[in-house]
Every structure is written in structure tokens, then in C-alpha cells.
Amino acid sequence: MALIVQKYGGTSVGTVERIQAVAEKISRFLKDGHQVVVVVSAMSGETNRLIGMATQIHDEPTPREMDVLVSTGEQVTIALLSMALHKLGIGARSFTGGQVPIRTDSAHMKARIEHIDEQSMRADLNAGRVVVVAGFQGIDPEGNITTLGRGGSDTTAVALAAALKADECQIYTDVDGVYTTDPRVVDSARRLDRITFEEMLEMASQGSKVLQIRSVEFAGKYNVPLRVLHSFQEGPGTLITVDEEVDMEKPVISGIAFTRDEAKLTLRGVPDTPGIAYKILGPVGEANIEIDMIVQNVGADGATDFTFTVHRNDMAKARKILEQVAADLGARDVLADDKIAKVALVGVGMRSHAGVASRMFQSLASEGVNIEMISTSEIKISVVIAEKYLELAVRALHSAFELDKPAS
Ligand code: ASP
Ligand code: MG
């Protein structure tokens, strides 16, 4: 007998029929003798619908009232799912975040979980009931309803699994696992049987949007085995877990992540003196613009070019700031380019294998793809290329690193 936390996303509970199908699915786990805690999202589209109504009434609704509003989406699905379970003769009780209670800080719309009291859930489980918990919401020290940020139900599920020391946290969604890369780009992309927390974080932050990033961080921190599965298709899904022993048979690369969400800014001809990086990036940081890759190179004439990437939505703002900086520093000019894409190879196997970067660059070169920026970490190599080459590059790398072949 295992204790399993299952999370069903918005599309999995998007209609009454689907909610009934989820109840049937849960009943099979109970028949196998497991204890089940279920976390649900709002029905698909519901959170957006609620936000839409709020913004029709007020341009800047207070975060407190937004949380009161959007938390209702999940309150609907916990009640309906509990009823569907009752209809099957299964004991079940719904819990809002505050009823668990899931205690958070007071940062409305982006609250962090501070503590979960697992006593009342445990009592229900011991009485043979299914515990159905509203995802995405909690309660702050003053008793206000809080929410955890969009996609937060994944984090609720992982946090409950950690608090209950569950055997597994299963995230049911509309894909059957984590893939080597986006199957819409590469036909031969393969579902991974397992991936490490670290790799998943890199895949997620590089644009594979299967799970809320925070939930993966949380799972890694508390070592909660996390499995991504399809809601209505049978299959093993992908297990996200700790790094196993170093295994030389293991593929060097686990996956390829990519994003079109970035833009590149270059400040040309800045003097090569101490403090330059700070003078350039200080004002950008103060404007709350996140910086990703940075490249600085000193030319033969002693002047340097300084290039970095930001989210595409921040490009215009960053450019304006840089134009001011350029004037102050006497730099030559500012270039901005949003027709770029970032492609990253991810794999813990890189730690024990040399030559991954050169193989990557060779593969891109043979396709005539120019590399504009490079950055590396222990388990990742990212490059910035022109956006028009993105699909070509991802396909070339996917076959160069034999990701289409099943792991041995
Ligand atoms: N319903 C919330 C959202 O759409 C939380 C979730 O689905 O995880 O963001
Ligand atoms: Mg989601």
C-alpha cells in the first residue's frame, strides 16, 4: 500500500464528464489498496475567465480581492470531484487551502507555502477517505486567502506530498510525460522514462512548460519523487527523481530545450575599465528587468562590446535604458535584436563526458547555423542563434546526440 498524491490539471477536470472520469481513475488506485490525496486545478479556462471579469471592473484590482476571486475556481472542482467520488460509493472530503490548512506568507498572488498541517488530512486518510484539496491556494497568518501564482497547483501537490511523506506525487496532464524535446518540432522526440530534478529544472526554465518550475524546485529540495503522466491514457509517464549513481551507459544528453522568448541587446564600443559591467547592468536590474546570458569581449582597440539577453517583452524598455547608458559612457551605439532563439542541451551525463560542446558546435556548423552567444553550466550548454534556424538546429542536435534512439 502506498500513499499517493495526484494532481489533475485544468483540462483533466474541464467538464463534468472528465471529472467523472477522474473519479473512476482514482477508484482504481483505491482498489489496488492505495491511499490517495487529490489536488485539482480550476476547470480549464476558468481562472482566465475570473481574471477577465475582475479587469472589466477595475484596472488594478487589489491582490487580496483577486485571490478571493481566483481561488473560487478550485473550490468548484474539489466539490464536484468529491461528489463524483461519492456517486461511486467512495468516501471523500474536499478541503480548501485554508481548511487543510496550507499556511503561506501574505504575498497575494505569489504566496509561498510556509507550513502544512497534515493532521486533518491524515485523519481522513486513516478513515479510508480520499482527501480532495484545492490547488493553488492557501491562507496567510491573518486568515486571508492567498494564491501561489499561475500554475500553482503543481506546487500544492508537491508540498502536500512532502508534508505527508507520500511515496509519489503524480501530476496528471494532457501530455504523457517529459520529452527529449518538443514533439511539435521534432517528430522523433521521445518520452523520457526518467529525468533528474536538476535536468527538469533546466528543461523547464528553458521553455519546456510541463510543470511549474517552483514545484520542481520544491520536489528536489524535499526529495519528492514526481511523475508526469497523461490523465486519460495508460502509460508509465516520466519519473523525475534524484540523480542516480554515475552510470557510464547513461546518455550524455537527456533533452533539448529551446525558447523564442528572448531578445539580445548589444552596447558597442564601451571603454574597457573597471565598473563597466555594473554601469551597464545596474540600471537594467533597477528597472526589474531580468538578464539571462551575458557576453563581454575586449576588442584589439581596448574598447569592448557588451551583449546580453532579456525577455522579449522587456526589450524596448531595456533598449531605452541602454541608450541613456551609452550616452553617459560615450559608447558607440546600441543594437537590439528580437529575432533570436536560445537552444540548450541538458544532461547530467555531461559531467562525466568531454567534448559535448564541440560536438554541438560541429553539428550546428554543418547545418550552416551561426552561433551568436554561448553559455555553459555543469549540466547545460546554451547557444543563441537566429530564430529562423531554430527548428533546423533542434532537429540537427536531436539526431547528432541520438536522442531519437531509446535509452539502453
Ligand atoms: N488555476 C490556476 C491557474 O490557472 C492554478 C493551476 O491551474 O495550477 O493558474
Ligand atoms: Mg498547469
Coordinates of C-alpha atoms and ligand atoms in Angstrom, one line a residue:
M1 CA 0.0 0.0 0.0
A2 CA 1.3 3.4 -0.9
L3 CA 0.3 6.9 -0.2
I4 CA 0.0 8.8 -3.5
V5 CA -0.7 12.5 -4.1
Q6 CA -2.3 13.0 -7.5
K7 CA -2.8 16.3 -9.2
Y8 CA -5.2 16.8 -12.1
G9 CA -4.8 20.0 -14.2
G10 CA -7.5 22.2 -15.7
T11 CA -8.1 20.2 -18.9
S12 CA -8.4 16.9 -16.9
V13 CA -11.3 18.4 -14.9
G14 CA -12.5 20.7 -17.7
T15 CA -16.0 19.1 -18.0
V16 CA -18.4 17.2 -15.8
E17 CA -17.7 14.1 -17.8
R18 CA -14.0 14.5 -17.3
I19 CA -14.4 15.0 -13.6
Q20 CA -16.4 11.7 -13.5
A21 CA -13.6 10.0 -15.5
V22 CA -11.0 11.3 -12.9
A23 CA -13.2 9.8 -10.1
E24 CA -13.2 6.4 -11.9
K25 CA -9.4 6.7 -12.3
I26 CA -9.0 7.4 -8.6
S27 CA -11.3 4.4 -7.7
R28 CA -8.8 2.1 -9.5
F29 CA -6.0 3.3 -7.2
L30 CA -8.1 2.6 -4.2
K31 CA -9.0 -0.9 -5.4
D32 CA -5.2 -1.5 -5.6
G33 CA -5.1 -0.6 -1.9
H34 CA -3.5 2.8 -2.1
Q35 CA -4.3 5.9 -0.1
V36 CA -5.0 8.9 -2.3
V37 CA -4.8 12.6 -1.8
V38 CA -6.0 14.5 -4.9
V39 CA -5.2 18.1 -5.8
V40 CA -7.2 19.7 -8.6
S41 CA -6.9 22.9 -10.6
A42 CA -9.8 25.0 -11.7
M43 CA -11.7 23.8 -14.8
S44 CA -9.7 24.9 -17.9
G45 CA -10.2 28.5 -18.8
E46 CA -11.9 29.3 -15.5
T47 CA -9.0 31.2 -13.9
N48 CA -8.7 33.4 -17.0
R49 CA -12.4 34.0 -17.1
L50 CA -12.4 35.2 -13.5
I51 CA -9.4 37.5 -14.1
G52 CA -11.2 38.8 -17.1
M53 CA -14.2 39.8 -15.1
A54 CA -12.1 41.5 -12.5
T55 CA -10.3 43.6 -15.1
Q56 CA -13.6 44.7 -16.6
I57 CA -14.5 46.2 -13.2
H58 CA -11.1 47.6 -12.2
D59 CA -7.8 48.2 -14.0
E60 CA -5.9 47.4 -10.8
P61 CA -7.9 45.2 -8.5
T62 CA -6.3 44.7 -5.1
P63 CA -4.3 41.5 -4.9
R64 CA -6.3 40.5 -1.8
E65 CA -9.6 40.5 -3.7
M66 CA -8.0 38.9 -6.7
D67 CA -7.1 35.9 -4.5
V68 CA -10.6 35.7 -3.1
L69 CA -11.9 35.7 -6.7
V70 CA -9.5 33.3 -8.4
S71 CA -9.5 30.7 -5.6
T72 CA -13.1 30.1 -6.3
G73 CA -12.2 28.1 -9.5
E74 CA -10.5 25.4 -7.5
Q75 CA -13.3 25.4 -4.9
V76 CA -15.7 24.4 -7.6
T77 CA -13.6 21.4 -8.8
I78 CA -13.0 20.0 -5.3
A79 CA -16.7 19.9 -4.6
L80 CA -17.6 18.4 -7.9
L81 CA -14.9 15.8 -7.8
S82 CA -15.9 14.8 -4.2
M83 CA -19.5 14.4 -5.4
A84 CA -18.3 12.2 -8.3
L85 CA -16.4 10.0 -5.8
H86 CA -19.5 9.8 -3.6
K87 CA -21.5 8.7 -6.5
L88 CA -19.1 5.8 -6.9
G89 CA -19.6 4.9 -3.3
I90 CA -16.3 6.2 -2.3
G91 CA -15.7 8.3 0.9
A92 CA -14.2 11.6 0.1
R93 CA -13.9 15.1 1.6
S94 CA -12.9 18.4 0.0
F95 CA -10.6 20.8 1.6
T96 CA -9.9 24.4 0.6
G97 CA -6.3 25.6 1.2
G98 CA -7.4 27.3 4.4
Q99 CA -9.2 24.1 5.6
V100 CA -6.1 21.9 5.3
P101 CA -4.6 24.3 6.4
I102 CA -1.8 25.3 3.9
R103 CA -0.2 28.2 5.6
T104 CA 1.5 30.8 3.4
D105 CA 3.1 34.2 3.7
S106 CA 1.0 37.2 2.8
A107 CA 2.3 37.9 -0.7
H108 CA -1.0 37.8 -2.5
M109 CA -1.0 36.2 -6.0
K110 CA 2.5 34.9 -5.5
A111 CA 2.4 33.5 -1.9
R112 CA 5.0 31.0 -0.7
I113 CA 4.0 28.0 1.4
E114 CA 5.4 28.1 4.9
H115 CA 3.8 25.2 6.6
I116 CA 1.2 22.5 6.0
D117 CA -0.6 20.9 8.9
E118 CA -1.2 17.3 7.8
Q119 CA -3.2 16.2 10.8
S120 CA -6.7 16.5 9.4
M121 CA -5.8 15.0 6.0
R122 CA -4.2 12.1 7.8
A123 CA -7.3 11.6 9.9
D124 CA -9.4 11.3 6.7
L125 CA -7.0 9.0 5.0
N126 CA -7.0 6.8 8.1
A127 CA -10.7 6.7 8.0
G128 CA -10.5 5.4 4.4
R129 CA -11.5 8.6 2.7
V130 CA -10.0 10.3 -0.4
V131 CA -8.8 13.7 0.5
V132 CA -9.5 16.3 -2.2
V133 CA -7.6 19.5 -1.9
A134 CA -7.9 22.8 -3.9
G135 CA -4.7 23.5 -5.7
F136 CA -3.0 26.9 -5.9
Q137 CA -4.4 28.4 -2.7
G138 CA -3.5 28.8 1.0
I139 CA -4.2 31.0 4.0
D140 CA -1.9 33.7 5.5
P141 CA -1.3 34.4 9.2
E142 CA -4.3 36.9 9.2
G143 CA -6.7 34.3 7.7
N144 CA -6.7 35.9 4.2
I145 CA -7.0 33.6 1.2
T146 CA -3.8 33.6 -0.8
T147 CA -2.7 32.0 -4.1
L148 CA 0.6 30.7 -5.3
G149 CA 0.9 32.2 -8.8
R150 CA -0.3 30.8 -12.1
G151 CA 0.1 27.1 -12.4
G152 CA 0.5 26.9 -8.7
S153 CA -1.5 23.6 -8.2
D154 CA 1.6 21.7 -9.2
T155 CA 3.4 23.2 -6.2
T156 CA 0.4 22.5 -3.9
A157 CA 0.6 18.8 -4.9
V158 CA 4.4 18.6 -4.3
A159 CA 4.1 20.4 -1.0
L160 CA 1.4 18.1 0.2
A161 CA 3.4 15.1 -0.9
A162 CA 6.4 16.4 1.1
A163 CA 4.3 17.1 4.2
L164 CA 2.7 13.7 4.1
K165 CA 5.9 11.9 3.1
A166 CA 4.0 10.4 0.2
D167 CA 5.5 7.6 -1.8
E168 CA 5.0 9.5 -5.1
C169 CA 3.5 12.7 -6.4
Q170 CA 1.7 12.1 -9.7
I171 CA 1.0 15.1 -12.0
Y172 CA -1.7 14.1 -14.5
T173 CA -1.9 16.4 -17.5
D174 CA -2.5 16.5 -21.2
V175 CA 0.9 15.1 -22.2
D176 CA 2.1 11.6 -21.4
G177 CA 5.4 12.7 -20.0
V178 CA 8.5 14.8 -20.4
Y179 CA 10.0 14.6 -23.9
T180 CA 13.6 14.8 -25.2
T181 CA 12.3 17.9 -27.0
D182 CA 9.1 19.4 -28.2
P183 CA 7.4 16.8 -30.4
R184 CA 5.8 19.5 -32.5
V185 CA 9.3 20.4 -33.7
V186 CA 10.9 17.0 -33.8
D187 CA 8.8 14.1 -34.9
S188 CA 11.1 11.5 -33.4
A189 CA 11.1 13.2 -29.9
R190 CA 10.8 10.5 -27.3
R191 CA 9.2 10.3 -23.9
L192 CA 11.9 10.0 -21.2
D193 CA 11.4 7.3 -18.6
R194 CA 13.3 9.3 -16.0
I195 CA 15.0 12.7 -15.7
T196 CA 16.7 14.2 -12.7
F197 CA 15.3 17.2 -10.7
E198 CA 18.3 19.3 -11.9
E199 CA 17.7 18.4 -15.6
M200 CA 14.0 19.1 -15.3
L201 CA 14.7 22.5 -13.8
E202 CA 16.9 23.3 -16.8
M203 CA 14.3 21.9 -19.2
A204 CA 11.5 23.9 -17.5
S205 CA 13.4 27.2 -17.2
Q206 CA 14.5 26.8 -20.9
G207 CA 10.9 26.6 -22.0
S208 CA 9.5 23.1 -21.6
K209 CA 6.4 24.1 -19.8
V210 CA 5.1 20.8 -18.4
L211 CA 5.4 21.7 -14.8
Q212 CA 5.5 24.9 -12.8
I213 CA 9.2 25.5 -12.1
R214 CA 8.7 26.1 -8.4
S215 CA 7.1 22.7 -8.0
V216 CA 10.3 21.0 -9.4
E217 CA 12.5 23.1 -7.1
F218 CA 10.3 22.1 -4.2
A219 CA 10.3 18.4 -5.1
G220 CA 14.1 18.5 -5.4
K221 CA 14.5 20.2 -2.1
Y222 CA 12.3 17.7 -0.2
N223 CA 13.2 14.7 -2.5
V224 CA 9.6 14.0 -3.5
P225 CA 9.5 11.5 -6.4
L226 CA 7.5 13.3 -9.1
R227 CA 5.8 11.6 -12.0
V228 CA 4.2 13.3 -15.0
L229 CA 1.5 11.2 -16.7
H230 CA -1.3 11.5 -19.2
S231 CA -4.7 11.9 -17.5
F232 CA -6.6 9.6 -19.8
Q233 CA -4.0 7.4 -21.5
E234 CA -2.3 4.5 -19.7
G235 CA 1.5 4.7 -19.5
P236 CA 4.4 5.0 -17.2
G237 CA 4.9 8.7 -17.8
T238 CA 8.2 10.3 -16.8
L239 CA 9.7 10.0 -13.3
I240 CA 11.6 13.0 -12.0
T241 CA 13.9 12.0 -9.3
V242 CA 17.4 12.4 -7.8
D243 CA 20.5 11.7 -9.8
E244 CA 21.4 8.0 -9.6
E245 CA 24.9 6.7 -9.4
V246 CA 27.1 7.8 -12.2
D247 CA 26.3 5.5 -15.0
M248 CA 28.6 5.5 -18.0
E249 CA 25.8 3.9 -20.1
K250 CA 23.6 6.8 -19.4
P251 CA 23.0 9.1 -22.4
V252 CA 25.2 12.2 -22.2
I253 CA 22.3 14.4 -23.1
S254 CA 18.7 14.0 -21.8
G255 CA 17.0 16.7 -23.7
I256 CA 17.0 19.8 -25.8
A257 CA 15.1 22.8 -24.5
F258 CA 14.5 26.0 -26.5
T259 CA 12.8 29.3 -26.3
R260 CA 11.9 32.1 -28.6
D261 CA 11.1 34.4 -25.7
E262 CA 14.3 36.3 -25.5
A263 CA 15.9 39.3 -27.2
K264 CA 19.5 40.3 -27.5
L265 CA 21.0 43.8 -26.7
T266 CA 24.5 44.9 -27.5
L267 CA 26.3 48.0 -26.4
R268 CA 29.1 48.6 -28.8
G269 CA 32.4 50.4 -28.2
V270 CA 32.3 50.9 -24.4
P271 CA 35.6 51.7 -22.7
D272 CA 37.3 48.7 -21.1
T273 CA 37.6 49.9 -17.5
P274 CA 36.6 48.6 -14.1
G275 CA 32.9 49.1 -13.2
I276 CA 31.7 49.0 -16.8
A277 CA 29.5 45.9 -16.3
Y278 CA 27.9 47.4 -13.3
K279 CA 27.3 50.7 -15.0
I280 CA 25.5 48.9 -17.8
L281 CA 23.6 46.2 -15.9
G282 CA 22.9 48.2 -12.7
P283 CA 20.2 50.4 -14.3
V284 CA 18.7 47.4 -16.1
G285 CA 18.4 45.5 -12.9
E286 CA 17.0 48.5 -11.1
A287 CA 14.2 48.5 -13.7
N288 CA 13.4 45.0 -12.7
I289 CA 14.5 43.5 -16.0
E290 CA 15.9 40.0 -15.7
I291 CA 19.1 39.3 -17.5
D292 CA 19.9 35.9 -18.8
M293 CA 23.1 35.4 -20.9
I294 CA 25.9 37.9 -20.8
V295 CA 28.9 38.1 -23.1
Q296 CA 31.7 40.7 -22.9
N297 CA 34.6 40.8 -25.2
V298 CA 37.6 43.2 -25.4
G299 CA 38.5 44.2 -28.9
A300 CA 42.0 45.0 -30.1
D301 CA 41.5 48.7 -29.7
G302 CA 40.8 48.3 -26.0
A303 CA 37.1 49.0 -26.4
T304 CA 34.6 46.3 -25.5
D305 CA 31.3 45.1 -26.9
F306 CA 28.8 44.1 -24.2
T307 CA 25.9 41.8 -25.1
F308 CA 23.2 40.3 -23.0
T309 CA 19.7 38.8 -23.4
V310 CA 16.4 39.7 -21.7
H311 CA 12.9 38.5 -22.1
R312 CA 11.4 39.7 -25.4
N313 CA 8.7 41.8 -23.6
D314 CA 11.5 43.8 -21.9
M315 CA 13.5 44.6 -25.0
A316 CA 12.1 48.0 -25.7
K317 CA 12.4 49.1 -22.0
A318 CA 16.0 47.7 -21.8
R319 CA 16.9 49.5 -25.1
K320 CA 15.8 52.8 -23.8
I321 CA 17.9 52.4 -20.6
L322 CA 20.9 51.3 -22.6
E323 CA 20.6 54.3 -24.9
Q324 CA 21.0 56.6 -21.9
V325 CA 23.9 54.5 -20.6
A326 CA 25.6 54.6 -24.0
A327 CA 25.4 58.4 -24.0
D328 CA 26.8 58.6 -20.4
L329 CA 29.7 56.2 -21.2
G330 CA 30.4 57.5 -24.6
A331 CA 29.7 54.2 -26.2
R332 CA 29.4 53.8 -30.0
D333 CA 25.8 52.5 -30.2
V334 CA 23.1 50.1 -29.1
L335 CA 21.8 47.2 -31.1
A336 CA 18.7 45.3 -30.3
D337 CA 17.6 42.1 -31.9
D338 CA 14.5 40.0 -31.1
K339 CA 14.8 37.6 -34.0
I340 CA 16.8 35.2 -31.9
A341 CA 16.2 31.9 -30.2
K342 CA 18.0 30.0 -27.5
V343 CA 18.7 26.3 -27.7
A344 CA 20.1 24.3 -24.8
L345 CA 21.4 20.8 -24.5
V346 CA 20.7 19.5 -21.0
G347 CA 22.1 16.4 -19.3
V348 CA 23.8 15.3 -16.1
G349 CA 25.8 12.9 -18.3
M350 CA 27.9 15.9 -19.4
R351 CA 29.6 15.9 -16.1
S352 CA 31.5 12.7 -17.0
H353 CA 31.9 13.3 -20.7
A354 CA 34.1 15.7 -22.5
G355 CA 33.6 17.0 -26.0
V356 CA 29.8 17.7 -25.8
A357 CA 30.3 21.4 -26.7
S358 CA 32.5 20.7 -29.7
R359 CA 30.0 18.1 -31.0
M360 CA 27.2 20.5 -30.6
F361 CA 29.1 23.3 -32.4
Q362 CA 30.1 20.9 -35.2
S363 CA 26.6 19.8 -35.7
L364 CA 25.4 23.4 -35.9
A365 CA 28.2 24.3 -38.2
S366 CA 27.4 21.5 -40.6
E367 CA 23.9 23.0 -40.9
G368 CA 25.3 26.4 -41.6
V369 CA 23.8 27.8 -38.3
N370 CA 25.8 30.7 -36.9
I371 CA 26.2 30.8 -33.1
E372 CA 25.8 34.3 -31.7
M373 CA 26.3 33.6 -27.9
I374 CA 27.3 30.6 -25.8
S375 CA 26.9 29.9 -22.2
T376 CA 27.5 26.8 -20.2
S377 CA 26.9 25.2 -16.8
E378 CA 27.8 21.8 -15.4
I379 CA 24.8 20.2 -17.0
K380 CA 23.8 22.6 -19.8
I381 CA 25.2 24.3 -22.9
S382 CA 23.1 27.0 -24.4
V383 CA 23.5 28.9 -27.6
V384 CA 21.8 31.9 -29.1
I385 CA 21.1 31.6 -32.8
A386 CA 18.9 33.4 -35.3
E387 CA 15.3 32.5 -34.8
K388 CA 14.9 31.3 -38.4
Y389 CA 17.3 28.5 -37.7
L390 CA 15.7 27.3 -34.6
E391 CA 13.8 24.2 -35.9
L392 CA 16.7 23.2 -38.1
A393 CA 19.1 23.4 -35.2
V394 CA 16.9 21.5 -32.8
R395 CA 16.4 18.7 -35.3
A396 CA 20.1 18.5 -36.1
L397 CA 21.1 18.3 -32.4
H398 CA 18.4 15.8 -31.7
S399 CA 19.8 13.4 -34.2
A400 CA 23.5 14.3 -33.5
F401 CA 23.1 13.3 -29.9
E402 CA 21.0 10.2 -30.8
L403 CA 18.0 11.3 -28.7
D404 CA 15.6 9.5 -31.0
K405 CA 17.2 6.2 -30.0
P406 CA 15.6 4.6 -27.0
A407 CA 17.9 4.6 -24.0
S408 CA 19.7 1.3 -23.3
Ligands
ASP1 N1 -6.0 27.6 -11.7 C1 -4.7 28.1 -11.6 C2 -4.1 28.7 -12.9 O1 -4.7 28.5 -13.9 C3 -3.7 27.2 -10.9 C4 -3.4 26.0 -11.7 O2 -4.1 25.6 -12.6 O3 -2.4 25.3 -11.4 O4 -3.1 29.2 -12.9
MG2 MG -0.9 23.8 -15.1

